[in-house]
CSV table of C-alpha atoms in Angstrom, one decimal:
chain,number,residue,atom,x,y,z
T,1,UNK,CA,5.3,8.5,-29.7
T,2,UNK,CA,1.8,8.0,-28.4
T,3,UNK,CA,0.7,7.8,-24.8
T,4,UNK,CA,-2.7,5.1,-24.4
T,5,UNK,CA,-4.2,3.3,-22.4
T,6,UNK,CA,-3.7,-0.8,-23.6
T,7,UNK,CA,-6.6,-2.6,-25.1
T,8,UNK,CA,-7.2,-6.4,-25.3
T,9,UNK,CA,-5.4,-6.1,-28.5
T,10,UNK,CA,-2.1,-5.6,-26.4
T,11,UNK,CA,-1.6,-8.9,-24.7
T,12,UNK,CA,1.1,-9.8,-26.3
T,13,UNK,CA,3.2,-7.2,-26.3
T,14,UNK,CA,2.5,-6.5,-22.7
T,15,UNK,CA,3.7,-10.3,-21.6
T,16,UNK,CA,6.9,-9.9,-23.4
T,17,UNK,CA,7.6,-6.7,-21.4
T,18,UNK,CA,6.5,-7.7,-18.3
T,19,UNK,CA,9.0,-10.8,-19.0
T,20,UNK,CA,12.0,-9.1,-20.2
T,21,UNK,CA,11.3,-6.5,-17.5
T,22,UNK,CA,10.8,-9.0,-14.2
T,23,UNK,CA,12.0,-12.3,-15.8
T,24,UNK,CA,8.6,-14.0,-15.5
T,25,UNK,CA,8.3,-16.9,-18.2
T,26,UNK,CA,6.3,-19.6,-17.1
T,27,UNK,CA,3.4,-20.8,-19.3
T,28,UNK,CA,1.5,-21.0,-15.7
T,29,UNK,CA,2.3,-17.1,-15.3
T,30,UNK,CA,1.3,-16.6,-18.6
T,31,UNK,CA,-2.4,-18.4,-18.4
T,32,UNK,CA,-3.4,-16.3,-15.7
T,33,UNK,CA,-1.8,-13.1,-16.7
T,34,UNK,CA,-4.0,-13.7,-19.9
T,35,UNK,CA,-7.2,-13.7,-17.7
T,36,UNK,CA,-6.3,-10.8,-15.3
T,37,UNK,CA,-5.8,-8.8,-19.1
T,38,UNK,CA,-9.0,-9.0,-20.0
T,39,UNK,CA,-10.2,-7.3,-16.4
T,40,UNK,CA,-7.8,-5.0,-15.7
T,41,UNK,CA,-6.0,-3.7,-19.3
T,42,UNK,CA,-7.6,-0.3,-19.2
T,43,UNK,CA,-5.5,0.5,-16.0
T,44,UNK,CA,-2.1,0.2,-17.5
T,45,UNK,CA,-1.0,3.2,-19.4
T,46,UNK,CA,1.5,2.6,-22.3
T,47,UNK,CA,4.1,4.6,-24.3
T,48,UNK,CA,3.9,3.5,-28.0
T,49,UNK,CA,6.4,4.4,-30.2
T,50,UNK,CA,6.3,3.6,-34.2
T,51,UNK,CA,3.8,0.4,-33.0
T,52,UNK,CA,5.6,-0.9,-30.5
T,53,UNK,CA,4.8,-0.7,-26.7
T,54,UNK,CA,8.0,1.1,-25.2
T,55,UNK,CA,7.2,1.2,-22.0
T,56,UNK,CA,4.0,0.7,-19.4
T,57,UNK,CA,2.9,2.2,-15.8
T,58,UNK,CA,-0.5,0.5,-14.6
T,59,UNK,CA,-2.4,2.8,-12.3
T,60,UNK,CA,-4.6,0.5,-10.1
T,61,UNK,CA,-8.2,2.0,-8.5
T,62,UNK,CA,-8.6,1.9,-4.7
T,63,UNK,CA,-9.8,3.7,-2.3
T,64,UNK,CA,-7.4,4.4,1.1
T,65,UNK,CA,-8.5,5.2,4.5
T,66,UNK,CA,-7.0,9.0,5.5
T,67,UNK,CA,-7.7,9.5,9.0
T,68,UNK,CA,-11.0,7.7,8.8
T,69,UNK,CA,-12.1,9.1,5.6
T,70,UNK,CA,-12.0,7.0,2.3
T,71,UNK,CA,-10.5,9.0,-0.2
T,72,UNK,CA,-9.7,7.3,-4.1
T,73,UNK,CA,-6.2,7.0,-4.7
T,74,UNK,CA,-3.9,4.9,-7.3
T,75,UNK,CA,-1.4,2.2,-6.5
T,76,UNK,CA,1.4,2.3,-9.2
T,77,UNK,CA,2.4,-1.0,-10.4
T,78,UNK,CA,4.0,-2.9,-13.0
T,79,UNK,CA,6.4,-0.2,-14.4
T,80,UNK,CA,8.4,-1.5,-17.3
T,81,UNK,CA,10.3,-0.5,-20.0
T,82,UNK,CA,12.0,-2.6,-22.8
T,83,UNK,CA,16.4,-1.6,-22.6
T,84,UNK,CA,16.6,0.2,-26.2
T,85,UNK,CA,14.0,2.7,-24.8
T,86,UNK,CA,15.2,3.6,-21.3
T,87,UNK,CA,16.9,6.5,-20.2
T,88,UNK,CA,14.6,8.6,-22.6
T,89,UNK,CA,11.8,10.1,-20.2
T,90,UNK,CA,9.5,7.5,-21.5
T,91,UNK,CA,8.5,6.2,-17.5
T,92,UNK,CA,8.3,10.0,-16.2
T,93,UNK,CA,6.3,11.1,-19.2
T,94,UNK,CA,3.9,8.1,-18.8
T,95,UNK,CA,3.3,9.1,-14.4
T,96,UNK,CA,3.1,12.3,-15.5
T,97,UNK,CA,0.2,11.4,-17.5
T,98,UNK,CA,-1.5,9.3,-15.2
T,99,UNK,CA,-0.6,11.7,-12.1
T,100,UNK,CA,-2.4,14.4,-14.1
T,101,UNK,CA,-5.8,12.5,-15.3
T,102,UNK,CA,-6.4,11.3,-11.5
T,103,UNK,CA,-6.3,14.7,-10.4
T,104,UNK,CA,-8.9,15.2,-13.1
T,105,UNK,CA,-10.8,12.3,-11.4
T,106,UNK,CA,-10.2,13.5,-7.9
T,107,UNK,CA,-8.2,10.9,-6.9
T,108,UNK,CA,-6.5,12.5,-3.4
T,109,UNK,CA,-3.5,9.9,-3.0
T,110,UNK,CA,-1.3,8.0,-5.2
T,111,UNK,CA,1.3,5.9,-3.9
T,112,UNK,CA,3.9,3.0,-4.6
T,113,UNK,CA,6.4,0.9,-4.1
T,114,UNK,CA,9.7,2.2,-5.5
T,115,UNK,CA,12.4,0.8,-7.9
T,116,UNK,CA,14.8,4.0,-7.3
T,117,UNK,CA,12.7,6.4,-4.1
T,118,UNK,CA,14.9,9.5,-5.6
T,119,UNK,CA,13.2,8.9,-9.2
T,120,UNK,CA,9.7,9.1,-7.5
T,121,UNK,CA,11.3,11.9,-4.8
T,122,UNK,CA,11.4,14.1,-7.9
T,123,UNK,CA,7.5,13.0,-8.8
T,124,UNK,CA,6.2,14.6,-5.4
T,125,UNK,CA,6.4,11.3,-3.5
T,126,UNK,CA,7.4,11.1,-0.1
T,127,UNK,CA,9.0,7.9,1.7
T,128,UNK,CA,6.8,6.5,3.9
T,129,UNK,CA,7.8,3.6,6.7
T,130,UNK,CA,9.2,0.3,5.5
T,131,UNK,CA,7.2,-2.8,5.7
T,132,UNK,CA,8.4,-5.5,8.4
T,133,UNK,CA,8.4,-9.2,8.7
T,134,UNK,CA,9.0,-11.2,11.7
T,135,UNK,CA,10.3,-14.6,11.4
T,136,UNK,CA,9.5,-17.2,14.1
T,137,UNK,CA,9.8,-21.2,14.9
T,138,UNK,CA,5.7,-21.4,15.4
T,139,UNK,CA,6.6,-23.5,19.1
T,140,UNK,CA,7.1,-19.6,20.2
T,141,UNK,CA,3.3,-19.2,19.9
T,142,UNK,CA,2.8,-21.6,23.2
T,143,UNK,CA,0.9,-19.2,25.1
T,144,UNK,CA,-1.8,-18.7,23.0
T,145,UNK,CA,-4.5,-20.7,23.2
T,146,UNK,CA,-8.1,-20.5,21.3
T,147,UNK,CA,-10.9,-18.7,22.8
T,148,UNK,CA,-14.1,-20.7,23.8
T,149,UNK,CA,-16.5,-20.5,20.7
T,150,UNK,CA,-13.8,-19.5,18.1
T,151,UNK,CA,-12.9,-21.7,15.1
T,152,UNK,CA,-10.1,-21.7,12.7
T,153,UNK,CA,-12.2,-23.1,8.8
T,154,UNK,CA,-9.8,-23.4,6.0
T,155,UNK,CA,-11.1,-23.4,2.5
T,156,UNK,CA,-10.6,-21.9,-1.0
T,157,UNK,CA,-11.9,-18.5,-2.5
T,158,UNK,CA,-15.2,-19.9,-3.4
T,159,UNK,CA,-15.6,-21.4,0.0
T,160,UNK,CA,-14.1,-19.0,1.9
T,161,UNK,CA,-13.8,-16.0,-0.1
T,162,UNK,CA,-16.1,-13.6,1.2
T,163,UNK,CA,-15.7,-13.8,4.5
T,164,UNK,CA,-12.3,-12.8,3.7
T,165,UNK,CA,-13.6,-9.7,2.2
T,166,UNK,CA,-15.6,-9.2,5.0
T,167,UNK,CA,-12.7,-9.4,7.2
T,168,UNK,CA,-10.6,-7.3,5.2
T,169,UNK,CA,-12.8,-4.2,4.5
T,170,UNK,CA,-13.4,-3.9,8.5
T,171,UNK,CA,-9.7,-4.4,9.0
T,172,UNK,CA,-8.3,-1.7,6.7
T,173,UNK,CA,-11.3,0.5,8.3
T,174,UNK,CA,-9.3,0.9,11.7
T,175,UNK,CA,-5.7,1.3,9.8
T,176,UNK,CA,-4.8,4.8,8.6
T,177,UNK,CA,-3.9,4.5,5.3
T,178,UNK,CA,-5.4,1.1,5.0
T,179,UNK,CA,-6.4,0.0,1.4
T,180,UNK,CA,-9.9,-0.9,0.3
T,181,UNK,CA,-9.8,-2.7,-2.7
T,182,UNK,CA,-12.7,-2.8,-5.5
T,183,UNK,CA,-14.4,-5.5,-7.0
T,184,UNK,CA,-12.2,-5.7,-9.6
T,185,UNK,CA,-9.5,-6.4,-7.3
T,186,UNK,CA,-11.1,-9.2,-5.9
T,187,UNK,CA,-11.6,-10.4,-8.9
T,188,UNK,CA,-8.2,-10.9,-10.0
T,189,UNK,CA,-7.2,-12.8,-6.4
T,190,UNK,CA,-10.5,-15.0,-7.0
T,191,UNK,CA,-8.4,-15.7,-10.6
T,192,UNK,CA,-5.1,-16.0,-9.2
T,193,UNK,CA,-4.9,-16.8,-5.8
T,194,UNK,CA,-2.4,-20.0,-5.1
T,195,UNK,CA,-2.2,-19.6,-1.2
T,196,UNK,CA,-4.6,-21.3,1.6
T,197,UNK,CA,-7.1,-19.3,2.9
T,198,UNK,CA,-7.9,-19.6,6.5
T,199,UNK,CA,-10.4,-17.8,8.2
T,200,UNK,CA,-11.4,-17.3,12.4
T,201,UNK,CA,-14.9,-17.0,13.2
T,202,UNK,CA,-16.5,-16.1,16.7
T,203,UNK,CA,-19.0,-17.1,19.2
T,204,UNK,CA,-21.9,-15.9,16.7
T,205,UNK,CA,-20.3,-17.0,13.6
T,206,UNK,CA,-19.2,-14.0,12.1
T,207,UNK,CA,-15.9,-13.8,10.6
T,208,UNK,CA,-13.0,-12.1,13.0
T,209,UNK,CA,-9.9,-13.1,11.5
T,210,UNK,CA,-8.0,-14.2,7.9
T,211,UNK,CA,-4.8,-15.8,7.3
T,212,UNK,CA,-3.5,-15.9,3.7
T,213,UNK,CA,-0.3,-18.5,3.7
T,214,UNK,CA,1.3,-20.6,1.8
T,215,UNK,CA,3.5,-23.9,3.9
T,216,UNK,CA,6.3,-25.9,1.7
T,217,UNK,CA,9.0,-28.7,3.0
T,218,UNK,CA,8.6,-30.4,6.2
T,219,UNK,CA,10.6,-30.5,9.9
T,220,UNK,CA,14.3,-29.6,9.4
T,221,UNK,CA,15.4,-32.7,8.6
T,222,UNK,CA,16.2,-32.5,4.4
T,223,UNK,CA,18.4,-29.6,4.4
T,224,UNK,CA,17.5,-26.0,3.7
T,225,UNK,CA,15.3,-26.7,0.2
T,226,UNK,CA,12.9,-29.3,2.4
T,227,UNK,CA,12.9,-26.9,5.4
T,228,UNK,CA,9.4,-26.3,7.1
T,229,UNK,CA,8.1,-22.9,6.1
T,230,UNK,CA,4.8,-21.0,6.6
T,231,UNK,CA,4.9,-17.5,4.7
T,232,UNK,CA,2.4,-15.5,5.6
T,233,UNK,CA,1.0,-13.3,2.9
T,234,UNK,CA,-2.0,-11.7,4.7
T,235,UNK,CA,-2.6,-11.1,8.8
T,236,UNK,CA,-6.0,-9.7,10.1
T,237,UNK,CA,-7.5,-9.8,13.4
T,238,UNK,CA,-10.7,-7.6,14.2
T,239,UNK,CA,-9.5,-8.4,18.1
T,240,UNK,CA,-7.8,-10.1,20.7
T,241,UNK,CA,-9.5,-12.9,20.6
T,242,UNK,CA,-9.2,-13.7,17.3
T,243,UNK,CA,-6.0,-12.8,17.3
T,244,UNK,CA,-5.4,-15.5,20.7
T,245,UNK,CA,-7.2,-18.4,18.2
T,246,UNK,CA,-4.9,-17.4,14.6
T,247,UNK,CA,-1.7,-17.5,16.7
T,248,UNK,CA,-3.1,-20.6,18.2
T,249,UNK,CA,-3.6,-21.9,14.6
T,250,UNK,CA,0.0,-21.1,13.6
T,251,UNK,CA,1.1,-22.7,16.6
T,252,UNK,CA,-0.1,-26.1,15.7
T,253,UNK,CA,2.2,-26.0,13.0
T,254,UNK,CA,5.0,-26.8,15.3
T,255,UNK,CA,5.7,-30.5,14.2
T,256,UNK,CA,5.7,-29.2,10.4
T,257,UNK,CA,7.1,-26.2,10.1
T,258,UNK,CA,10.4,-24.5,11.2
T,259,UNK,CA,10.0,-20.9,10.2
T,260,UNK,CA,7.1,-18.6,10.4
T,261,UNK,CA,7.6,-15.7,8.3
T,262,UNK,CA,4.9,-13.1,8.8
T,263,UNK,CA,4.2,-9.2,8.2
T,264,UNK,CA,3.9,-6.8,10.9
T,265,UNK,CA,2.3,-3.5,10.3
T,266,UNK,CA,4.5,-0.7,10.9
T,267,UNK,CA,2.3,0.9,12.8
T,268,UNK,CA,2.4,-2.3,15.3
T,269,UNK,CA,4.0,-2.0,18.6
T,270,UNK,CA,2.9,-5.1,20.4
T,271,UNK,CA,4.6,-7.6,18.5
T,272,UNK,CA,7.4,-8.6,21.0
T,273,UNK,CA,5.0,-9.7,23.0
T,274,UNK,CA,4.0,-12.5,20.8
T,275,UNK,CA,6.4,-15.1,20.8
T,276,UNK,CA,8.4,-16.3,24.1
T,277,UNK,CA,12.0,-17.3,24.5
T,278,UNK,CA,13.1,-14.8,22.1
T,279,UNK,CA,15.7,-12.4,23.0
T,280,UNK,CA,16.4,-11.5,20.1
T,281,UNK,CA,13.5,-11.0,17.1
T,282,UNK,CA,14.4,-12.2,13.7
T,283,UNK,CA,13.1,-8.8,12.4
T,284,UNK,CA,13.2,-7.7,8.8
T,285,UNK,CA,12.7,-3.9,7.0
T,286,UNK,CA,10.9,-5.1,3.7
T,287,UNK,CA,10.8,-2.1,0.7
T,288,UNK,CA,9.6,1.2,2.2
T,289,UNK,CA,6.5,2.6,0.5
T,290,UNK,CA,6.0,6.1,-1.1
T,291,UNK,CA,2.8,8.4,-1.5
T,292,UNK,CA,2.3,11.8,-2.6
T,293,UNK,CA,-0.9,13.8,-2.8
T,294,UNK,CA,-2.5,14.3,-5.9
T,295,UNK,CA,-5.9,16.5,-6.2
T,296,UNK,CA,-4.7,18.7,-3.5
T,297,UNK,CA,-8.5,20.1,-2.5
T,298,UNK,CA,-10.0,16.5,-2.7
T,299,UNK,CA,-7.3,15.5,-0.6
T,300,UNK,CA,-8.2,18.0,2.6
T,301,UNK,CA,-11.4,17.6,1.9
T,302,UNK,CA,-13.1,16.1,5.5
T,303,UNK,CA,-9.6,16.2,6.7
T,304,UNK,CA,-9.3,15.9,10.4
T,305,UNK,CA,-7.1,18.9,12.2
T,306,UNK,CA,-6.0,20.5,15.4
T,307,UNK,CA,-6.4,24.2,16.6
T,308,UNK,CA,-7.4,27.1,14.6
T,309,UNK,CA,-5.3,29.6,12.6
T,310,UNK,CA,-4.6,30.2,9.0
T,311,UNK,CA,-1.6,30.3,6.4
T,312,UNK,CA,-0.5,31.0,2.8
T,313,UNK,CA,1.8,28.4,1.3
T,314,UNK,CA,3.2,28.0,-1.9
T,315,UNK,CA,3.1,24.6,-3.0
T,316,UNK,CA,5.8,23.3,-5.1
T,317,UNK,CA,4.4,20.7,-7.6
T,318,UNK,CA,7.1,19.3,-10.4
T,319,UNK,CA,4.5,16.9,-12.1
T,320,UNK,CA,0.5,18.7,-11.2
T,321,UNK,CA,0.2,22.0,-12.4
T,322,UNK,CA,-2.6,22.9,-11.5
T,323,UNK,CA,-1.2,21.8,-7.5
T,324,UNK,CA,1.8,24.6,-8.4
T,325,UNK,CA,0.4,27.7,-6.8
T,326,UNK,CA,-0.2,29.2,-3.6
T,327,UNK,CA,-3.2,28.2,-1.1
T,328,UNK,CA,-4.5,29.6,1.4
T,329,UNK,CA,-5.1,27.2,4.8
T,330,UNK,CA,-7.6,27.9,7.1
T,331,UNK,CA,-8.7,26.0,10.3
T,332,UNK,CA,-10.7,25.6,13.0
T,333,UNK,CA,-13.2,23.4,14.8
T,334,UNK,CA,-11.7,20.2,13.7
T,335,UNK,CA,-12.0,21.8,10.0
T,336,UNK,CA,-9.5,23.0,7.1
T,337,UNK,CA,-10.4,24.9,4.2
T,338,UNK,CA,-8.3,24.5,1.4
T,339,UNK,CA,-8.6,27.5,-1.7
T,340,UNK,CA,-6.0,29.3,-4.2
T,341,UNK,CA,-5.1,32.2,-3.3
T,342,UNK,CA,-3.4,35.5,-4.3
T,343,UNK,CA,-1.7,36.5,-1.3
T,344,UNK,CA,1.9,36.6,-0.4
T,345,UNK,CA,2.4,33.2,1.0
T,346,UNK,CA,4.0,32.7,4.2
T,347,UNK,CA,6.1,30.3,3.4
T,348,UNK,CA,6.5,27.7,0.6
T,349,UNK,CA,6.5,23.5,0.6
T,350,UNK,CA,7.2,21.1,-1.5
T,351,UNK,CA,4.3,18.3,-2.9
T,352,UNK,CA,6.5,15.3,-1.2
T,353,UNK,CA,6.7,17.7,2.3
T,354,UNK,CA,2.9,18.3,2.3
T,355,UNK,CA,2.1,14.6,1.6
T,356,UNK,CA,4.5,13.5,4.3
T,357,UNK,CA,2.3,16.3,6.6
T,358,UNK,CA,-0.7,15.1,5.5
T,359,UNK,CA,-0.2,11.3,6.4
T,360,UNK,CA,1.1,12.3,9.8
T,361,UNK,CA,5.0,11.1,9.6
T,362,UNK,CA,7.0,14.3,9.7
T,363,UNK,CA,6.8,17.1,11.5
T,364,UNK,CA,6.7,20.7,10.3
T,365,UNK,CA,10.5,21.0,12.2
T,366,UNK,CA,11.5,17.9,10.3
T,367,UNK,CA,10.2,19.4,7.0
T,368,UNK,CA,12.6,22.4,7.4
T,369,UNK,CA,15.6,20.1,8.4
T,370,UNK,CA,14.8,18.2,5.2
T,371,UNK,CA,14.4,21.5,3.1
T,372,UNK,CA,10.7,20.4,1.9
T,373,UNK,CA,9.6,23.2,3.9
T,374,UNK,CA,10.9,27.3,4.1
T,375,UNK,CA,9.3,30.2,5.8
T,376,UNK,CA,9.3,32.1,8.9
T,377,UNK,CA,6.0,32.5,9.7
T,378,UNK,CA,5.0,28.8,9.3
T,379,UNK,CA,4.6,28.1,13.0
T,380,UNK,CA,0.8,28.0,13.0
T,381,UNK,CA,1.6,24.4,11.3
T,382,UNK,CA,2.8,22.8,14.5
T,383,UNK,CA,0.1,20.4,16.2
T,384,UNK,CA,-2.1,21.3,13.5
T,385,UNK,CA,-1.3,17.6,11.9
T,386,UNK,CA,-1.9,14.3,13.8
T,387,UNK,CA,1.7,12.8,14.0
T,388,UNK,CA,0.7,8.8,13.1
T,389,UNK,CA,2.2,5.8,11.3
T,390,UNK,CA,0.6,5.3,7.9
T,391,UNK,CA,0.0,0.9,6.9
T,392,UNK,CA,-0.3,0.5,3.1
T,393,UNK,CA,-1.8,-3.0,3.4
T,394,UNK,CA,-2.1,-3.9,-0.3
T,395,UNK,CA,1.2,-5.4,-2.3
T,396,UNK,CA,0.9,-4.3,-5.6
């Protein structure tokens, strides 16, 4: 058994277990996978055994906002295994890997979207908030109306493309926990991108807004397989105004389309006030996300804090040794200082507790309800973290 990273020389092998694993067989599916290979096959780590690839984990490179600090983390994707190799360890041994060279790298986060959360619970990741959709008739977006000077262009990735980025990477600027993606990843959408692109400029020109949809069928007229539908892959607004012209876009849709389905940020609040003549939203929890830290010193490196004290905790790390020992805390002005230490600790957490701590969304008196967190003399960690609702924006 060997643990790689694939080469070109791979394609093959990783198309037929990406199609056993997901069911994926079209020659369309296949073309483009082919050309996304060539880019991005050194991300995806593979378990060989006697020449045949087992099982594969890619590890994607981006960068995530932390409280206004860009710190690199990995987006785990794409985990597969072929039946007549699971249930051997193959998929922990290969995260375990990859966990382990990114805090070589100094990657501070790693996170996910689970098959199974209690498999990755015993990896160090913590739940995070589900994703959320909101499903609409687009007549419901009659108030809005679009700004004087705004414009709503439509076009494809070469037109249109990098506004979009432009958009995007000022967007996920203001989210915590936002995702900035590289050029590579760009790359791949500029490859593979099926949906329309639309994209709301201001008064000077510059690009406020993006919508990334796709619209099939037509009125409701040709039962359920002809129905009107706008699906909403992608929703950014740099303000209210753009905003008050993209719901005024969607809105227009109203002779076409039926049902809107579009994502809403978890850390959104506003939303009911969007559509009218809706007592009742057509709401929907999508799969939750997961993240754990993973270079713990990188990770409180610049880290925004509260107060001042100090504290020794043992950190609990099943898949990072070199996480699994005891730290000593220290803060003040706005600071933390983050070093191993030999002193008793005061108390001891888990990896999955301190992540959830670290992204804001649990408390250190939820933490001991949980049992990710035990000691007596861990009070200094109340207010010390900013309580806030994380947004992974990237699907992956």
């Amino acid at each position: 058994m060997t643990i790689r990273r694939m080469t070109l020389e791979d394609l093959d092998q990783s198309q037929q277990l990406a199609s056993y694993a997901y069911g994926i067989t079209s020659p369309e599916w296949a073309e483009t996978d082919s050309k996304l290979f060539e880019i991005t096959h050194n991300q995806t780590y593979c378990m060989e055994v006697e020449g045949t690839i087992a099982a594969s984990v890619r590890n994607i490179p981006f960068e995530q906002n932390i409280h206004d600090n860009w710190k690199d983390m990995g987006g785990i994707s794409m985990v597969a295994s072929l039946p007549e190799h699971r249930r051997k360890g193959y998929v922990r041994d290969l995260m375990k890997r990859i966990l382990n060279d990114a805090y070589e790298a100094g990657h501070a986060t790693s996170t996910l979207y689970p098959f199974k959360s209690s498999f990755y619970t015993r990896m160090g990741y913590a739940k995070m908030l589900p994703s959320l959709s909101l499903n609409v008739n687009p007549a419901q977006f009659r108030i809005w109306r679009n700004p004087p000077g705004y414009s709503v262009v439509r076009g494809d990735y070469a037109e249109v493309g990098k506004d979009w980025q432009e958009v995007h990477a000022r967007y996920v600027g203001s989210v915590h926990g936002g995702v900035r993606r590289s050029a590579t990843r760009w790359r791949e959408f500029e490859l593979s991108l099926k949906s329309t692109l639309a994209i709301i400029y201001g008064p000077d020109g510059t690009p406020q807004g993006a919508i990334v949809y796709k619209t099939k069928g037509y009125g409701d007229f040709s039962g359920e397989e002809n129905r009107g539908l706008m699906r909403i892959r992608e929703l950014l607004y740099l303000n209210g105004e753009a905003r008050s012209a993209m719901f005024s876009f969607i809105h227009l849709h109203q002779d076409q389309i039926v049902d809107v389905k579009m994502p809403v940020g978890p850390h959104i609040r506003d939303y009911s006030h969007w559509v009218t003549d809706a007592n009742v939203l057509d709401m929907k929890a999508h799969i939750l996300h997961m993240a754990r830290i993973v270079n713990l010193e990188e990770a409180f490196r610049n880290y925004p804090v509260r107060g001042e004290g100090n504290l020794a905790l043992k950190v609990s790390d099943p898949i990072i040794a070199k996480n699994d020992r005891t730290y000593r805390f220290e803060w003040e002005g706005g600071n933390i200082a983050v070093e191993e230490t030999e002193k008793t600790p005061d108390g001891e957490i888990s990896v999955e507790g301190l992540s959830a701590l670290y992204y804001g969304l649990l408390s250190p008196k939820e933490l001991i309800e949980l049992d990710y967190l035990v000691g007596e003399e861990c009070s200094p960690l109340e207010g010390l973290f900013t309580r806030s609702i994380p947004y992974l924006t990237e699907p992956f």
